[in-house]
PDB file of C-alpha atoms in Angstrom:
ATOM      1  CA  VAL A1437       0.000   0.000   0.000  1.00 74.00           C
ATOM      2  CA  PRO A1438       1.447   3.411  -0.833  1.00 76.00           C
ATOM      3  CA  HIS A1439       2.316   5.325   2.341  1.00 82.00           C
ATOM      4  CA  PRO A1440       4.647   8.074   3.555  1.00 89.00           C
ATOM      5  CA  PHE A1441       8.238   6.896   3.561  1.00 92.00           C
ATOM      6  CA  VAL A1442       9.389   5.669   7.003  1.00 95.00           C
ATOM      7  CA  ARG A1443      12.708   7.343   7.860  1.00 97.00           C
ATOM      8  CA  ALA A1444      13.228   5.910  11.352  1.00 97.00           C
ATOM      9  CA  ILE A1445      11.746   3.798  14.097  1.00 97.00           C
ATOM     10  CA  VAL A1446      12.208   5.029  17.652  1.00 97.00           C
ATOM     11  CA  ILE A1447      11.814   2.523  20.481  1.00 97.00           C
ATOM     12  CA  ASN A1448      11.683   3.891  24.028  1.00 96.00           C
ATOM     13  CA  GLY A1449      13.474   7.059  22.932  1.00 96.00           C
ATOM     14  CA  ALA A1450      16.258   5.238  21.033  1.00 97.00           C
ATOM     15  CA  PRO A1451      16.191   6.047  17.295  1.00 97.00           C
ATOM     16  CA  ALA A1452      17.073   3.597  14.527  1.00 97.00           C
ATOM     17  CA  PRO A1453      17.152   5.665  11.325  1.00 97.00           C
ATOM     18  CA  SER A1454      16.826   3.751   8.060  1.00 96.00           C
ATOM     19  CA  SER A1455      17.273   6.588   5.561  1.00 96.00           C
ATOM     20  CA  LEU A1456      17.909  10.305   5.529  1.00 96.00           C
ATOM     21  CA  PRO A1457      15.003  12.645   4.793  1.00 96.00           C
ATOM     22  CA  ALA A1458      15.207  16.036   3.170  1.00 95.00           C
ATOM     23  CA  ALA A1459      15.199  19.048   5.476  1.00 96.00           C
ATOM     24  CA  GLY A1460      11.691  20.087   6.469  1.00 94.00           C
ATOM     25  CA  SER A1461       8.745  18.681   8.361  1.00 94.00           C
ATOM     26  CA  LEU A1462       8.566  15.082   9.518  1.00 97.00           C
ATOM     27  CA  ALA A1463       5.644  13.290  11.135  1.00 94.00           C
ATOM     28  CA  ALA A1464       6.297  11.311  14.321  1.00 96.00           C
ATOM     29  CA  LYS A1465       3.590   9.059  15.700  1.00 94.00           C
ATOM     30  CA  PRO A1466       3.251   6.197  18.136  1.00 95.00           C
ATOM     31  CA  ALA A1467       2.931   2.899  16.255  1.00 92.00           C
ATOM     32  CA  GLY A1468       0.219   1.719  18.627  1.00 86.00           C
ATOM     33  CA  GLY A1469      -1.477   5.079  19.001  1.00 77.00           C
ATOM     34  CA  GLU A1470      -5.133   5.873  18.676  1.00 79.00           C
ATOM     35  CA  GLY A1471      -7.118   9.011  17.978  1.00 78.00           C
ATOM     36  CA  GLY A1472      -4.074  11.092  17.060  1.00 80.00           C
ATOM     37  CA  THR A1473      -2.739  10.965  20.630  1.00 84.00           C
ATOM     38  CA  GLY A1474       0.971  11.724  20.767  1.00 87.00           C
ATOM     39  CA  PHE A1475       1.329  12.807  17.120  1.00 90.00           C
ATOM     40  CA  ARG A1476       4.148  15.316  16.655  1.00 93.00           C
ATOM     41  CA  MET A1477       5.361  17.426  13.766  1.00 92.00           C
ATOM     42  CA  ILE A1478       9.127  17.862  13.931  1.00 95.00           C
ATOM     43  CA  ASP A1479      11.061  20.254  11.726  1.00 96.00           C
ATOM     44  CA  ALA A1480      14.547  19.258  10.618  1.00 97.00           C
ATOM     45  CA  THR A1481      17.160  21.617   9.214  1.00 97.00           C
ATOM     46  CA  ALA A1482      19.712  20.582   6.611  1.00 98.00           C
ATOM     47  CA  ALA A1483      22.273  20.180   9.421  1.00 98.00           C
ATOM     48  CA  ASP A1484      19.866  17.856  11.301  1.00 98.00           C
ATOM     49  CA  VAL A1485      19.753  15.440   8.359  1.00 97.00           C
ATOM     50  CA  ALA A1486      23.283  15.884   6.995  1.00 97.00           C
ATOM     51  CA  ASP A1487      24.229  12.295   7.900  1.00 97.00           C
ATOM     52  CA  PHE A1488      22.986   9.404  10.047  1.00 97.00           C
ATOM     53  CA  GLU A1489      24.861  10.613  13.122  1.00 97.00           C
ATOM     54  CA  ALA A1490      23.288  14.077  12.919  1.00 98.00           C
ATOM     55  CA  PHE A1491      19.852  12.600  12.205  1.00 98.00           C
ATOM     56  CA  THR A1492      20.140  10.267  15.211  1.00 97.00           C
ATOM     57  CA  ARG A1493      21.099  13.191  17.493  1.00 97.00           C
ATOM     58  CA  PHE A1494      18.177  15.221  16.124  1.00 98.00           C
ATOM     59  CA  LEU A1495      15.728  12.372  16.791  1.00 98.00           C
ATOM     60  CA  VAL A1496      17.018  11.988  20.360  1.00 97.00           C
ATOM     61  CA  THR A1497      16.405  15.699  21.021  1.00 97.00           C
ATOM     62  CA  LYS A1498      12.884  15.517  19.575  1.00 97.00           C
ATOM     63  CA  LEU A1499      11.768  12.024  20.628  1.00 96.00           C
ATOM     64  CA  GLY A1500      14.118  10.922  23.393  1.00 95.00           C
ATOM     65  CA  ASP A1501      11.285  11.248  25.918  1.00 95.00           C
ATOM     66  CA  THR A1502       8.978   8.804  24.102  1.00 94.00           C
ATOM     67  CA  ARG A1503       8.001   5.341  25.258  1.00 95.00           C
ATOM     68  CA  GLY A1504       6.993   2.442  23.065  1.00 95.00           C
ATOM     69  CA  GLU A1505       7.535   2.216  19.323  1.00 97.00           C
ATOM     70  CA  TRP A1506       7.252   5.349  17.182  1.00 96.00           C
ATOM     71  CA  LEU A1507       7.423   5.884  13.414  1.00 96.00           C
ATOM     72  CA  VAL A1508       9.107   8.881  11.827  1.00 97.00           C
ATOM     73  CA  GLN A1509       7.810   9.473   8.317  1.00 96.00           C
ATOM     74  CA  ASP A1510       7.963  12.054   5.590  1.00 95.00           C
ATOM     75  CA  CYS A1511       5.256  14.626   6.159  1.00 92.00           C
ATOM     76  CA  MET A1512       2.383  14.527   3.694  1.00 91.00           C
ATOM     77  CA  ARG A1513       0.650  17.744   2.707  1.00 90.00           C
ATOM     78  CA  PRO A1514      -3.016  18.080   1.749  1.00 93.00           C
ATOM     79  CA  HIS A1515      -4.021  18.490  -1.864  1.00 95.00           C
ATOM     80  CA  PRO A1516      -4.452  22.231  -2.569  1.00 96.00           C
ATOM     81  CA  ASP A1517      -8.163  21.670  -3.293  1.00 96.00           C
ATOM     82  CA  LEU A1518      -8.613  20.721   0.391  1.00 96.00           C
ATOM     83  CA  SER A1519      -6.736  23.702   1.848  1.00 94.00           C
ATOM     84  CA  GLY A1520      -9.958  25.399   2.986  1.00 95.00           C
ATOM     85  CA  ILE A1521     -10.824  22.545   5.354  1.00 96.00           C
ATOM     86  CA  ALA A1522      -7.366  21.125   6.159  1.00 95.00           C
ATOM     87  CA  MET A1523      -5.852  23.894   8.292  1.00 93.00           C
ATOM     88  CA  LYS A1524      -2.695  22.260   9.827  1.00 90.00           C
ATOM     89  CA  ALA A1525      -3.795  18.626   9.396  1.00 91.00           C
ATOM     90  CA  LEU A1526      -3.927  16.086   6.593  1.00 91.00           C
ATOM     91  CA  PRO A1527      -7.575  15.187   5.856  1.00 95.00           C
ATOM     92  CA  THR A1528      -8.012  11.451   5.364  1.00 93.00           C
ATOM     93  CA  CYS A1529     -10.536   9.327   3.519  1.00 94.00           C
ATOM     94  CA  ARG A1530     -11.894   6.358   5.433  1.00 94.00           C
ATOM     95  CA  ILE A1531     -12.980   3.784   2.887  1.00 96.00           C
ATOM     96  CA  THR A1532     -14.176   0.293   3.817  1.00 95.00           C
ATOM     97  CA  THR A1533     -14.319  -2.555   1.320  1.00 96.00           C
ATOM     98  CA  LEU A1534     -15.893  -5.998   1.458  1.00 95.00           C
ATOM     99  CA  TYR A1535     -16.177  -8.834  -1.003  1.00 94.00           C
ATOM    100  CA  ASN A1536     -19.594  -8.710  -2.663  1.00 94.00           C
ATOM    101  CA  GLU A1537     -21.757 -11.663  -3.700  1.00 95.00           C
ATOM    102  CA  HIS A1538     -19.737 -11.978  -6.940  1.00 95.00           C
ATOM    103  CA  GLY A1539     -16.410 -12.280  -5.115  1.00 92.00           C
ATOM    104  CA  GLU A1540     -15.258  -8.774  -6.072  1.00 93.00           C
ATOM    105  CA  PRO A1541     -14.146  -6.037  -3.656  1.00 95.00           C
ATOM    106  CA  GLU A1542     -16.831  -3.414  -3.205  1.00 95.00           C
ATOM    107  CA  ILE A1543     -16.686  -0.082  -1.387  1.00 96.00           C
ATOM    108  CA  VAL A1544     -19.311  -0.080   1.371  1.00 96.00           C
ATOM    109  CA  THR A1545     -18.506   2.987   3.507  1.00 95.00           C
ATOM    110  CA  HIS A1546     -16.716   6.204   2.644  1.00 96.00           C
ATOM    111  CA  ALA A1547     -16.168   9.454   4.519  1.00 96.00           C
ATOM    112  CA  LEU A1548     -13.614  12.228   4.757  1.00 96.00           C
ATOM    113  CA  ARG A1549     -12.180  13.268   8.128  1.00 95.00           C
ATOM    114  CA  PHE A1550     -10.758  16.746   8.668  1.00 95.00           C
ATOM    115  CA  PRO A1551      -9.885  19.001  11.627  1.00 93.00           C
ATOM    116  CA  SER A1552     -12.028  21.593  13.359  1.00 91.00           C
ATOM    117  CA  ASN A1553      -9.321  22.890  15.709  1.00 89.00           C
ATOM    118  CA  PRO A1554      -6.966  25.357  13.968  1.00 89.00           C
ATOM    119  CA  GLU A1555      -4.037  24.218  16.151  1.00 87.00           C
ATOM    120  CA  SER A1556      -4.493  20.488  15.574  1.00 86.00           C
ATOM    121  CA  HIS A1557      -2.163  18.491  13.329  1.00 86.00           C
ATOM    122  CA  VAL A1558      -4.576  15.527  13.278  1.00 87.00           C
ATOM    123  CA  ASP A1559      -8.027  14.990  11.784  1.00 88.00           C
ATOM    124  CA  ASN A1560      -9.201  12.387  14.284  1.00 84.00           C
ATOM    125  CA  ILE A1561     -12.782  12.495  15.517  1.00 82.00           C
ATOM    126  CA  LYS A1562     -11.523  11.799  19.057  1.00 80.00           C
ATOM    127  CA  SER A1563      -9.497  15.007  18.755  1.00 80.00           C
ATOM    128  CA  GLY A1564     -12.545  17.065  17.824  1.00 82.00           C
ATOM    129  CA  GLY A1565     -12.373  16.508  14.069  1.00 89.00           C
ATOM    130  CA  LEU A1566     -15.229  16.616  11.612  1.00 94.00           C
ATOM    131  CA  MET A1567     -16.346  14.142   8.998  1.00 95.00           C
ATOM    132  CA  ALA A1568     -18.419  14.301   5.835  1.00 96.00           C
ATOM    133  CA  PRO A1569     -19.932  11.560   3.701  1.00 96.00           C
ATOM    134  CA  ILE A1570     -18.549  11.138   0.197  1.00 97.00           C
ATOM    135  CA  ASP A1571     -20.846  10.484  -2.737  1.00 97.00           C
ATOM    136  CA  LEU A1572     -19.469   7.222  -4.123  1.00 97.00           C
ATOM    137  CA  ALA A1573     -20.159   8.067  -7.771  1.00 97.00           C
ATOM    138  CA  THR A1574     -19.010  11.686  -7.854  1.00 97.00           C
ATOM    139  CA  GLY A1575     -16.578  12.138  -4.949  1.00 98.00           C
ATOM    140  CA  ARG A1576     -18.465  15.190  -3.708  1.00 98.00           C
ATOM    141  CA  LEU A1577     -18.791  15.767   0.026  1.00 98.00           C
ATOM    142  CA  GLY A1578     -22.059  15.935   1.908  1.00 97.00           C
ATOM    143  CA  VAL A1579     -22.726  18.073   4.976  1.00 96.00           C
ATOM    144  CA  GLY A1580     -19.995  17.888   7.605  1.00 95.00           C
ATOM    145  CA  CYS A1581     -20.753  16.711  11.129  1.00 94.00           C
ATOM    146  CA  ARG A1582     -19.036  16.114  14.426  1.00 88.00           C
ATOM    147  CA  GLY A1583     -18.358  12.526  15.296  1.00 72.00           C
ATOM    148  CA  ARG A1584     -18.695  13.432  18.959  1.00 64.00           C
ATOM    149  CA  GLY A1585     -21.160  16.194  19.597  1.00 64.00           C
ATOM    150  CA  LEU A1586     -23.932  17.909  17.766  1.00 77.00           C
ATOM    151  CA  GLY A1587     -23.898  20.015  14.681  1.00 86.00           C
ATOM    152  CA  GLU A1588     -24.091  19.908  10.933  1.00 93.00           C
ATOM    153  CA  PHE A1589     -21.794  22.047   8.836  1.00 95.00           C
ATOM    154  CA  PRO A1590     -22.317  22.880   5.161  1.00 97.00           C
ATOM    155  CA  THR A1591     -19.270  25.155   5.596  1.00 97.00           C
ATOM    156  CA  HIS A1592     -16.234  24.738   7.820  1.00 96.00           C
ATOM    157  CA  PRO A1593     -16.963  26.228  11.273  1.00 94.00           C
ATOM    158  CA  VAL A1594     -13.527  27.876  11.500  1.00 94.00           C
ATOM    159  CA  THR A1595     -12.482  28.739   7.943  1.00 96.00           C
ATOM    160  CA  GLY A1596     -15.923  29.216   6.371  1.00 96.00           C
ATOM    161  CA  ALA A1597     -14.800  27.123   3.378  1.00 97.00           C
ATOM    162  CA  PRO A1598     -17.519  25.034   1.693  1.00 97.00           C
ATOM    163  CA  ILE A1599     -17.783  21.419   2.822  1.00 97.00           C
ATOM    164  CA  GLU A1600     -21.041  20.363   1.207  1.00 98.00           C
ATOM    165  CA  GLY A1601     -20.462  19.865  -2.524  1.00 98.00           C
ATOM    166  CA  LEU A1602     -16.647  20.032  -2.278  1.00 98.00           C
ATOM    167  CA  GLN A1603     -15.147  17.786  -4.960  1.00 98.00           C
ATOM    168  CA  LEU A1604     -12.487  15.437  -3.641  1.00 97.00           C
ATOM    169  CA  PRO A1605      -9.454  15.437  -5.920  1.00 97.00           C
ATOM    170  CA  MET A1606      -8.396  12.071  -7.352  1.00 96.00           C
ATOM    171  CA  TRP A1607     -11.531  10.264  -6.103  1.00 97.00           C
ATOM    172  CA  ASP A1608     -11.550   7.725  -8.937  1.00 97.00           C
ATOM    173  CA  GLU A1609      -7.884   6.926  -8.221  1.00 95.00           C
ATOM    174  CA  ALA A1610      -8.657   6.474  -4.510  1.00 95.00           C
ATOM    175  CA  LYS A1611     -11.466   4.023  -5.282  1.00 96.00           C
ATOM    176  CA  ALA A1612      -9.233   2.079  -7.657  1.00 95.00           C
ATOM    177  CA  LEU A1613      -6.454   1.957  -5.049  1.00 94.00           C
ATOM    178  CA  VAL A1614      -8.595   0.531  -2.240  1.00 94.00           C
ATOM    179  CA  THR A1615     -10.224  -2.117  -4.416  1.00 95.00           C
ATOM    180  CA  SER A1616      -6.843  -3.099  -5.881  1.00 93.00           C
ATOM    181  CA  VAL A1617      -5.285  -3.398  -2.421  1.00 92.00           C
ATOM    182  CA  HIS A1618      -8.258  -5.426  -1.207  1.00 92.00           C
ATOM    183  CA  LYS A1619      -7.766  -7.906  -4.081  1.00 90.00           C
ATOM    184  CA  ARG A1620      -4.029  -8.235  -3.377  1.00 89.00           C
ATOM    185  CA  ALA A1621      -4.136  -8.302   0.429  1.00 86.00           C
ATOM    186  CA  PHE A1622      -7.252 -10.349   1.143  1.00 81.00           C
TER     187      PHE A1622
END
């Protein structure tokens, strides 16, 4: 499955880098985390990633206090078409597939998650995020709602950007990806 490149694994504060990233933002998250808890954005300078020794020192300064297993990955940025609802986070599609009665993968649920807190770097519902249904045929969003709490939002409650009717970029490619992965993995 395509995913952000893993640059290091950190176990109980001890980094094991596998490759050097470019200078810039990296995403650090607990491997066993839930709801966006613990997620950190860490910014590396060119000196921080000049070689493995420098990168290891950098990771110790940023993640030396962590417990458990953490992943350090390249930071993904939202598609520009989602900038009005993304704020500081990466909106994510949640797409569920099942085998249908003909033995083919079929998409059965589909929604987009995105943040409602301008300071949040995660889109998780447990962190106060919003979600909106996706029209399977067109990739257009329905009215946004809170996963925990009341409220319906045709526009983003912080940015005022339209939610309802927003066209997801690359929707056909996303559908093809999840059904392809389902065939290969299950």
